Amino acid sequence: MNWCTESMVSLGRWGVDTVRVMGRATLILFLMLSRGGGGQGAFFPLLVRQVYVVGVLSLVIIAVAGLFIGMVLALQGYNILVGYGTEQAVGQLVALSLVRELGPVVTALLFAGRAGSALTAEIGLMKTTDQLASLEMIGVDPLRQIAAPRFLAGVISMPILACIFSMVGILGGALIGIDWLGIYDGSFWGNMEQAVSFADDVMDGLIKSVVFGVVVSWIAVFQGYESMPTSEGISLATTRTVVYSSLAVLALDLFLTAVMFGDL
Amino acid sequence: MRVRTIEISVGLFLVAGLLALAMLALKVSGLSVSAGGGTYRLYAEFDNVGALTRRAKVSMAGVTVGRVVDIEFDKNTYMARVAMDLDADVNTIPLDSSAAILTTGLLGEKFVGISAGGDDVFLKDGDLVEDTQSAVVLEELIGRFLLNSSDGGD
């Protein structure tokens, strides 16, 4: 009996805590969005600076990863398809898998590791060293000055990075397929054009990457804000950012794919 | 000067993103039917649509002019009712044109092929293509072939 109540108590506590965290996260998202534009001082330079940190500096890893993934897709696809004499379909295989799935998802995973963790650590350290509190003391809203530009920069950068990832991947696939494996380039690009539709495939991939951008940046900023003000707390929050955003991206991807392509 | 470098690189980043999107649109998806202006709706009823699916191509003379948007069973005629969106530019399809369900290659995907008739009245939005030819079902063909060959053997 006693054990039973104890477990109910812990379950209830867990439930209340979860709802509380969700509430705080939603509140932070709402405040970031509502205070982003207003306030004193120009907002745009802050945003540009964060797009540089979050987006431009992630470009190299995104482009290199895209190139390799496109090349591997072309090689693997060729090895299987050549058995059926349909190696011209490598183009559409590479393009569809990149544009629909791998572009948005792998970009979001890399983005969580490269930019999300850095965001969390930065904000977490600011909190630990009482910089956020100091900002508030001198009358500057840290949500507007620190959190909102980072969040918006992530939302802006994600779709751009995903587009670049897909394009570089397709070029890598073409490099392997056409120049190395000797697929006729007319049928490579032609089949690709036939199979990929702009409204369905490219736009859906873009929508996915915007959603992932919101989720990853939101988790990163929130974890930074919520981190315990110790060195251990920061490392815990950084780990959480990467784990939570990766899981959220993968789960949301299944959901979005089911809605977009599963005729749900 | 440092701020300026950052701004320039962010600008280049945005341009690179737009370029990648433009390339995805033009080179990879060959942006054509779906975004090229308006469309109009035609219907056709088939005895059997085979493996025709939504988003399948509608072509005339081998050129894609539209896509299948919906396939449903018509409980009054016991036929499959296929709704197609055709490019608004292609507005001169004669009233007595015929629609057939064809296959690209032996195992390729199914698509709707429209062959032009000779009427000088054209199909409009919401019209029904009267003359249709169903999908060739490979199993039926094989079955018929086996039946014929066994007949011949007797």
Short mmCIF file of C-alpha atoms in Angstrom, two decimals:
data_model
loop_
_atom_site.label_atom_id
_atom_site.label_comp_id
_atom_site.label_asym_id
_atom_site.label_seq_id
_atom_site.Cartn_x
_atom_site.Cartn_y
_atom_site.Cartn_z
CA MET A 1 0.00 0.00 0.00
CA ASN A 2 2.75 2.35 1.02
CA TRP A 3 4.79 1.46 -2.05
CA CYS A 4 1.73 2.08 -4.18
CA THR A 5 1.21 5.63 -2.89
CA GLU A 6 4.92 6.35 -3.21
CA SER A 7 4.93 5.41 -6.88
CA MET A 8 1.78 7.49 -7.48
CA VAL A 9 3.46 10.44 -5.77
CA SER A 10 6.55 10.17 -7.95
CA LEU A 11 4.44 9.76 -11.07
CA GLY A 12 2.39 12.79 -10.13
CA ARG A 13 5.52 14.83 -9.42
CA TRP A 14 6.95 13.85 -12.78
CA GLY A 15 3.70 14.87 -14.48
CA VAL A 16 3.61 18.26 -12.77
CA ASP A 17 7.28 18.88 -13.55
CA THR A 18 6.81 17.99 -17.20
CA VAL A 19 3.84 20.32 -17.55
CA ARG A 20 5.79 23.07 -15.80
CA VAL A 21 8.78 22.70 -18.13
CA MET A 22 6.47 22.69 -21.15
CA GLY A 23 4.79 25.82 -19.83
CA ARG A 24 8.10 27.63 -19.29
CA ALA A 25 9.31 26.59 -22.74
CA THR A 26 6.13 27.87 -24.38
CA LEU A 27 6.36 31.09 -22.38
CA ILE A 28 9.95 31.67 -23.52
CA LEU A 29 8.99 31.00 -27.14
CA PHE A 30 6.07 33.41 -26.89
CA LEU A 31 8.13 36.12 -25.20
CA MET A 32 10.97 35.78 -27.72
CA LEU A 33 8.55 36.16 -30.60
CA SER A 34 6.62 39.04 -29.08
CA ARG A 35 9.64 41.04 -27.88
CA GLY A 36 11.87 40.28 -30.86
CA GLY A 37 11.04 43.35 -32.91
CA GLY A 38 10.47 46.05 -30.31
CA GLY A 39 12.64 47.46 -27.53
CA GLN A 40 15.41 50.02 -27.60
CA GLY A 41 18.40 49.72 -29.92
CA ALA A 42 18.42 48.19 -33.38
CA PHE A 43 17.47 44.51 -33.50
CA PHE A 44 18.66 43.82 -37.03
CA PRO A 45 22.45 43.98 -36.38
CA LEU A 46 22.03 41.49 -33.53
CA LEU A 47 20.18 39.16 -35.88
CA VAL A 48 22.78 39.49 -38.64
CA ARG A 49 25.57 38.74 -36.19
CA GLN A 50 23.75 35.57 -35.01
CA VAL A 51 22.97 34.43 -38.56
CA TYR A 52 26.71 34.68 -39.11
CA VAL A 53 27.52 32.63 -35.99
CA VAL A 54 24.77 30.07 -36.42
CA GLY A 55 24.44 29.85 -40.20
CA VAL A 56 27.56 30.96 -42.03
CA LEU A 57 29.92 29.17 -39.69
CA SER A 58 27.91 25.93 -40.07
CA LEU A 59 28.23 26.11 -43.83
CA VAL A 60 31.44 24.13 -44.14
CA ILE A 61 30.29 21.08 -42.18
CA ILE A 62 26.91 21.13 -43.96
CA ALA A 63 28.43 21.36 -47.42
CA VAL A 64 31.05 18.68 -46.78
CA ALA A 65 28.49 16.32 -45.22
CA GLY A 66 26.08 16.91 -48.11
CA LEU A 67 28.78 16.19 -50.66
CA PHE A 68 29.77 12.90 -49.06
CA ILE A 69 26.19 11.75 -48.48
CA GLY A 70 25.25 12.49 -52.09
CA MET A 71 28.29 10.58 -53.33
CA VAL A 72 27.60 7.57 -51.12
CA LEU A 73 23.93 7.53 -52.18
CA ALA A 74 24.95 7.50 -55.84
CA LEU A 75 27.46 4.68 -55.29
CA GLN A 76 25.11 2.51 -53.26
CA GLY A 77 22.15 3.19 -55.55
CA TYR A 78 24.22 2.37 -58.61
CA ASN A 79 25.41 -0.94 -57.18
CA ILE A 80 21.84 -2.07 -56.58
CA LEU A 81 20.17 -0.58 -59.64
CA VAL A 82 22.77 -1.78 -62.12
CA GLY A 83 21.59 -5.34 -61.38
CA TYR A 84 18.22 -4.43 -62.88
CA GLY A 85 19.71 -2.45 -65.74
CA THR A 86 18.11 0.74 -64.47
CA GLU A 87 21.17 2.67 -63.38
CA GLN A 88 19.73 5.81 -65.02
CA ALA A 89 17.37 5.99 -62.03
CA VAL A 90 20.30 6.88 -59.76
CA GLY A 91 19.54 10.56 -60.42
CA GLN A 92 16.02 10.41 -59.09
CA LEU A 93 17.07 8.16 -56.20
CA VAL A 94 19.69 10.65 -55.05
CA ALA A 95 17.52 13.72 -55.62
CA LEU A 96 14.37 12.37 -53.99
CA SER A 97 16.07 10.98 -50.93
CA LEU A 98 18.06 14.18 -50.43
CA VAL A 99 15.29 16.68 -51.09
CA ARG A 100 12.59 14.85 -49.17
CA GLU A 101 14.42 13.32 -46.23
CA LEU A 102 18.17 13.50 -45.85
CA GLY A 103 18.49 17.20 -46.64
CA PRO A 104 16.23 18.49 -43.87
CA VAL A 105 16.93 15.70 -41.35
CA VAL A 106 20.72 15.38 -41.55
CA THR A 107 21.05 19.16 -41.70
CA ALA A 108 18.93 19.45 -38.54
CA LEU A 109 21.00 16.78 -36.75
CA LEU A 110 24.28 18.43 -37.73
CA PHE A 111 22.83 21.82 -36.88
CA ALA A 112 21.85 20.60 -33.41
CA GLY A 113 25.38 19.34 -32.86
CA ARG A 114 27.22 22.28 -34.39
CA ALA A 115 25.05 25.31 -33.55
CA GLY A 116 22.44 24.15 -31.03
CA SER A 117 24.96 22.92 -28.48
CA ALA A 118 26.99 26.13 -28.86
CA LEU A 119 23.85 28.23 -28.28
CA THR A 120 23.01 26.31 -25.12
CA ALA A 121 26.55 26.52 -23.77
CA GLU A 122 26.77 30.23 -24.52
CA ILE A 123 23.47 31.13 -22.87
CA GLY A 124 24.14 28.71 -20.03
CA LEU A 125 27.51 30.33 -19.29
CA MET A 126 25.91 33.77 -19.46
CA LYS A 127 23.43 32.61 -16.85
CA THR A 128 26.14 31.01 -14.68
CA THR A 129 28.25 34.16 -14.70
CA ASP A 130 25.15 36.26 -13.93
CA GLN A 131 25.38 38.16 -17.21
CA LEU A 132 21.68 37.67 -17.87
CA ALA A 133 20.82 39.01 -14.42
CA SER A 134 23.18 41.98 -14.96
CA LEU A 135 21.51 42.78 -18.26
CA GLU A 136 18.18 42.83 -16.50
CA MET A 137 19.66 45.05 -13.78
CA ILE A 138 20.68 47.73 -16.29
CA GLY A 139 17.24 47.54 -17.90
CA VAL A 140 18.03 45.44 -20.96
CA ASP A 141 15.70 42.57 -21.65
CA PRO A 142 17.89 39.46 -22.09
CA LEU A 143 15.12 37.63 -23.93
CA ARG A 144 15.08 40.33 -26.55
CA GLN A 145 18.81 41.00 -26.60
CA ILE A 146 20.20 37.47 -26.25
CA ALA A 147 17.54 34.81 -26.85
CA ALA A 148 15.38 36.22 -29.64
CA PRO A 149 18.19 36.93 -32.15
CA ARG A 150 19.67 33.48 -31.62
CA PHE A 151 16.32 31.77 -32.02
CA LEU A 152 15.37 33.70 -35.16
CA ALA A 153 18.83 33.20 -36.64
CA GLY A 154 18.39 29.45 -36.23
CA VAL A 155 14.96 29.55 -37.87
CA ILE A 156 16.33 31.56 -40.80
CA SER A 157 19.51 29.54 -41.23
CA MET A 158 18.03 26.02 -41.15
CA PRO A 159 16.11 26.11 -44.48
CA ILE A 160 19.02 27.82 -46.23
CA LEU A 161 21.47 25.23 -44.93
CA ALA A 162 19.09 22.41 -45.90
CA CYS A 163 18.78 23.76 -49.46
CA ILE A 164 22.54 24.04 -49.76
CA PHE A 165 22.93 20.53 -48.31
CA SER A 166 20.52 19.02 -50.85
CA MET A 167 22.05 20.88 -53.78
CA VAL A 168 25.63 20.01 -52.87
CA GLY A 169 24.54 16.39 -52.31
CA ILE A 170 22.92 16.19 -55.72
CA LEU A 171 26.01 17.69 -57.34
CA GLY A 172 28.11 15.11 -55.48
CA GLY A 173 25.81 12.35 -56.70
CA ALA A 174 26.14 13.66 -60.25
CA LEU A 175 29.90 13.76 -59.90
CA ILE A 176 30.02 10.09 -58.91
CA GLY A 177 27.20 8.93 -61.16
CA ILE A 178 28.07 10.74 -64.37
CA ASP A 179 31.81 11.28 -64.23
CA TRP A 180 32.93 8.18 -62.43
CA LEU A 181 30.32 5.47 -63.03
CA GLY A 182 29.52 6.67 -66.52
CA ILE A 183 25.74 7.09 -66.35
CA TYR A 184 24.53 9.07 -69.37
CA ASP A 185 24.07 12.60 -68.02
CA GLY A 186 20.95 13.31 -70.08
CA SER A 187 19.00 10.48 -68.49
CA PHE A 188 20.51 11.22 -65.06
CA TRP A 189 19.19 14.81 -64.98
CA GLY A 190 16.13 14.02 -67.11
CA ASN A 191 14.85 11.26 -64.84
CA MET A 192 15.53 13.50 -61.87
CA GLU A 193 13.45 16.32 -63.33
CA GLN A 194 10.64 13.89 -64.09
CA ALA A 195 10.59 12.39 -60.63
CA VAL A 196 11.03 15.49 -58.47
CA SER A 197 8.17 17.95 -58.32
CA PHE A 198 8.72 21.44 -56.97
CA ALA A 199 5.39 21.84 -55.19
CA ASP A 200 5.44 18.42 -53.54
CA ASP A 201 9.05 17.46 -52.95
CA VAL A 202 11.13 20.62 -52.80
CA MET A 203 8.54 22.67 -50.93
CA ASP A 204 7.76 19.87 -48.47
CA GLY A 205 11.46 19.50 -47.76
CA LEU A 206 11.65 23.24 -47.18
CA ILE A 207 8.66 23.19 -44.81
CA LYS A 208 10.29 20.33 -42.90
CA SER A 209 13.52 22.26 -42.51
CA VAL A 210 11.67 25.36 -41.23
CA VAL A 211 9.89 23.21 -38.63
CA PHE A 212 13.18 21.58 -37.61
CA GLY A 213 14.81 25.01 -37.40
CA VAL A 214 12.13 26.21 -34.99
CA VAL A 215 12.33 23.07 -32.85
CA VAL A 216 16.13 22.84 -32.63
CA SER A 217 16.66 26.54 -31.89
CA TRP A 218 13.82 26.56 -29.40
CA ILE A 219 15.22 23.58 -27.51
CA ALA A 220 18.75 25.04 -27.60
CA VAL A 221 17.74 28.45 -26.25
CA PHE A 222 15.41 26.97 -23.66
CA GLN A 223 17.99 24.48 -22.37
CA GLY A 224 20.49 27.30 -22.04
CA TYR A 225 17.98 29.33 -20.06
CA GLU A 226 17.03 26.39 -17.87
CA SER A 227 20.54 25.13 -17.19
CA MET A 228 21.72 24.89 -13.60
CA PRO A 229 24.27 27.67 -12.99
CA THR A 230 27.21 25.31 -12.51
CA SER A 231 29.78 23.88 -14.88
CA GLU A 232 28.10 20.50 -14.55
CA GLY A 233 24.74 22.10 -15.28
CA ILE A 234 26.02 23.59 -18.52
CA SER A 235 27.44 20.30 -19.72
CA LEU A 236 24.18 18.57 -18.84
CA ALA A 237 22.15 21.20 -20.69
CA THR A 238 24.38 20.95 -23.77
CA THR A 239 23.99 17.18 -23.84
CA ARG A 240 20.25 17.55 -23.42
CA THR A 241 20.04 19.99 -26.32
CA VAL A 242 21.70 17.54 -28.69
CA VAL A 243 19.74 14.51 -27.46
CA TYR A 244 16.35 16.19 -27.28
CA SER A 245 16.67 18.00 -30.59
CA SER A 246 17.83 14.88 -32.39
CA LEU A 247 14.95 12.83 -31.03
CA ALA A 248 12.46 15.63 -31.70
CA VAL A 249 13.71 16.01 -35.27
CA LEU A 250 13.48 12.29 -36.01
CA ALA A 251 10.02 11.91 -34.47
CA LEU A 252 8.68 15.06 -36.14
CA ASP A 253 10.11 13.86 -39.42
CA LEU A 254 8.03 10.70 -39.26
CA PHE A 255 4.96 12.76 -38.42
CA LEU A 256 5.54 15.31 -41.19
CA THR A 257 6.30 12.59 -43.73
CA ALA A 258 3.08 10.80 -42.80
CA VAL A 259 1.11 14.03 -43.31
CA MET A 260 2.88 15.07 -46.51
CA PHE A 261 3.44 11.83 -48.38
CA GLY A 262 1.27 9.29 -46.60
CA ASP A 263 -2.07 10.83 -47.72
CA LEU A 264 -3.02 11.00 -44.06
CA MET B 1 35.45 46.76 -40.62
CA ARG B 2 34.85 43.53 -38.71
CA VAL B 3 31.08 44.12 -38.63
CA ARG B 4 31.17 44.76 -42.35
CA THR B 5 32.81 41.38 -43.05
CA ILE B 6 30.12 39.67 -41.03
CA GLU B 7 27.38 41.47 -42.90
CA ILE B 8 28.92 40.63 -46.25
CA SER B 9 29.28 36.95 -45.38
CA VAL B 10 25.68 36.79 -44.14
CA GLY B 11 24.57 38.40 -47.39
CA LEU B 12 26.55 35.84 -49.38
CA PHE B 13 25.05 33.09 -47.23
CA LEU B 14 21.51 34.23 -48.03
CA VAL B 15 22.36 34.50 -51.73
CA ALA B 16 23.87 30.99 -51.68
CA GLY B 17 20.68 29.68 -50.07
CA LEU B 18 18.50 31.32 -52.69
CA LEU B 19 20.75 30.02 -55.47
CA ALA B 20 20.53 26.49 -54.08
CA LEU B 21 16.74 26.77 -53.93
CA ALA B 22 16.63 28.12 -57.48
CA MET B 23 18.79 25.24 -58.68
CA LEU B 24 16.58 22.75 -56.85
CA ALA B 25 13.58 24.33 -58.56
CA LEU B 26 14.95 24.61 -62.08
CA LYS B 27 17.56 21.92 -62.51
CA VAL B 28 16.30 19.21 -60.16
CA SER B 29 12.53 19.50 -60.27
CA GLY B 30 12.30 21.09 -63.74
CA LEU B 31 9.63 23.41 -62.37
CA SER B 32 6.82 23.20 -64.89
CA VAL B 33 3.25 22.02 -64.54
CA SER B 34 2.49 22.67 -60.91
CA ALA B 35 3.64 26.28 -60.79
CA GLY B 36 2.98 27.38 -64.37
CA GLY B 37 -0.15 29.48 -63.99
CA GLY B 38 -3.61 28.05 -63.43
CA THR B 39 -5.09 24.67 -64.15
CA TYR B 40 -8.50 23.35 -65.08
CA ARG B 41 -10.20 20.13 -64.04
CA LEU B 42 -11.23 17.28 -66.34
CA TYR B 43 -12.80 13.97 -65.36
CA ALA B 44 -12.62 10.56 -66.99
CA GLU B 45 -14.26 7.28 -66.01
CA PHE B 46 -12.32 4.06 -66.50
CA ASP B 47 -13.41 0.42 -66.10
CA ASN B 48 -10.12 -0.27 -64.37
CA VAL B 49 -7.41 2.17 -63.36
CA GLY B 50 -4.87 -0.53 -62.51
CA ALA B 51 -2.06 0.92 -60.44
CA LEU B 52 -2.70 4.55 -61.39
CA THR B 53 -2.03 6.80 -58.41
CA ARG B 54 -2.54 10.40 -57.45
CA ARG B 55 0.14 12.78 -58.75
CA ALA B 56 0.53 10.59 -61.83
CA LYS B 57 1.29 12.44 -65.05
CA VAL B 58 -1.26 13.35 -67.71
CA SER B 59 0.39 13.57 -71.08
CA MET B 60 -0.51 14.41 -74.66
CA ALA B 61 1.82 13.36 -77.45
CA GLY B 62 4.35 12.38 -74.82
CA VAL B 63 4.46 15.83 -73.25
CA THR B 64 3.31 16.25 -69.64
CA VAL B 65 0.33 18.60 -69.60
CA GLY B 66 -1.17 17.91 -66.18
CA ARG B 67 -1.48 15.53 -63.30
CA VAL B 68 -4.00 13.21 -61.67
CA VAL B 69 -5.38 14.78 -58.50
CA ASP B 70 -7.98 12.30 -57.35
CA ILE B 71 -9.23 8.79 -58.04
CA GLU B 72 -12.49 7.55 -56.57
CA PHE B 73 -15.01 4.80 -57.13
CA ASP B 74 -18.27 5.93 -58.75
CA LYS B 75 -20.95 3.83 -57.07
CA ASN B 76 -23.55 4.56 -59.74
CA THR B 77 -21.59 3.47 -62.79
CA TYR B 78 -19.24 1.03 -61.00
CA MET B 79 -16.31 2.74 -62.67
CA ALA B 80 -13.27 4.59 -61.40
CA ARG B 81 -13.63 8.36 -61.65
CA VAL B 82 -10.28 10.07 -62.23
CA ALA B 83 -9.94 13.82 -61.70
CA MET B 84 -7.13 15.50 -63.62
CA ASP B 85 -5.76 19.04 -63.42
CA LEU B 86 -4.55 20.21 -66.81
CA ASP B 87 -2.40 23.20 -67.61
CA ALA B 88 -4.53 26.24 -68.38
CA ASP B 89 -2.41 26.81 -71.50
CA VAL B 90 -3.56 23.50 -72.96
CA ASN B 91 -7.15 24.58 -73.51
CA THR B 92 -7.69 23.24 -77.01
CA ILE B 93 -8.43 19.56 -76.34
CA PRO B 94 -11.27 18.49 -78.68
CA LEU B 95 -14.50 17.23 -77.09
CA ASP B 96 -14.18 13.74 -78.62
CA SER B 97 -10.62 13.16 -77.38
CA SER B 98 -9.91 9.86 -75.68
CA ALA B 99 -8.05 9.06 -72.48
CA ALA B 100 -6.09 5.87 -71.91
CA ILE B 101 -4.07 4.57 -68.99
CA LEU B 102 -0.60 3.76 -70.23
CA THR B 103 2.63 2.55 -68.71
CA THR B 104 6.11 3.95 -69.13
CA GLY B 105 8.17 0.98 -70.17
CA LEU B 106 7.30 -2.56 -69.14
CA LEU B 107 7.35 -2.06 -65.37
CA GLY B 108 7.26 1.73 -65.24
CA GLU B 109 4.68 3.93 -63.61
CA LYS B 110 1.15 4.39 -64.93
CA PHE B 111 0.05 7.65 -66.50
CA VAL B 112 -2.96 9.00 -68.36
CA GLY B 113 -2.42 9.62 -72.06
CA ILE B 114 -4.88 11.82 -73.92
CA SER B 115 -5.17 11.47 -77.70
CA ALA B 116 -6.74 14.42 -79.47
CA GLY B 117 -9.99 13.91 -81.39
CA GLY B 118 -11.30 15.89 -84.32
CA ASP B 119 -14.13 17.97 -82.85
CA ASP B 120 -13.89 21.75 -83.06
CA VAL B 121 -15.55 22.18 -79.67
CA PHE B 122 -13.04 22.03 -76.81
CA LEU B 123 -13.26 20.47 -73.37
CA LYS B 124 -13.85 22.97 -70.55
CA ASP B 125 -13.31 22.95 -66.81
CA GLY B 126 -15.33 20.18 -65.16
CA ASP B 127 -16.02 18.24 -68.39
CA LEU B 128 -15.96 14.45 -68.66
CA VAL B 129 -13.77 12.68 -71.22
CA GLU B 130 -16.23 10.15 -72.69
CA ASP B 131 -13.95 7.84 -74.63
CA THR B 132 -11.64 5.95 -72.27
CA GLN B 133 -9.45 2.90 -72.39
CA SER B 134 -8.58 1.06 -69.20
CA ALA B 135 -5.22 0.08 -67.86
CA VAL B 136 -3.67 -3.05 -69.26
CA VAL B 137 -3.50 -5.49 -66.38
CA LEU B 138 -0.52 -7.73 -66.96
CA GLU B 139 -2.03 -10.68 -65.08
CA GLU B 140 -5.15 -10.64 -67.28
CA LEU B 141 -3.00 -10.56 -70.41
CA ILE B 142 -0.96 -13.51 -69.23
CA GLY B 143 -4.13 -15.36 -68.27
CA ARG B 144 -5.64 -14.76 -71.70
CA PHE B 145 -2.42 -15.81 -73.40
CA LEU B 146 -2.30 -19.05 -71.41
CA LEU B 147 -5.96 -19.75 -72.26
CA ASN B 148 -5.33 -19.13 -75.97
CA SER B 149 -2.23 -21.27 -76.09
CA SER B 150 -3.99 -24.16 -74.36
CA ASP B 151 -6.86 -23.83 -76.87
CA GLY B 152 -4.39 -23.94 -79.72
CA GLY B 153 -2.73 -27.03 -78.30
CA ASP B 154 -5.91 -29.12 -78.49
#
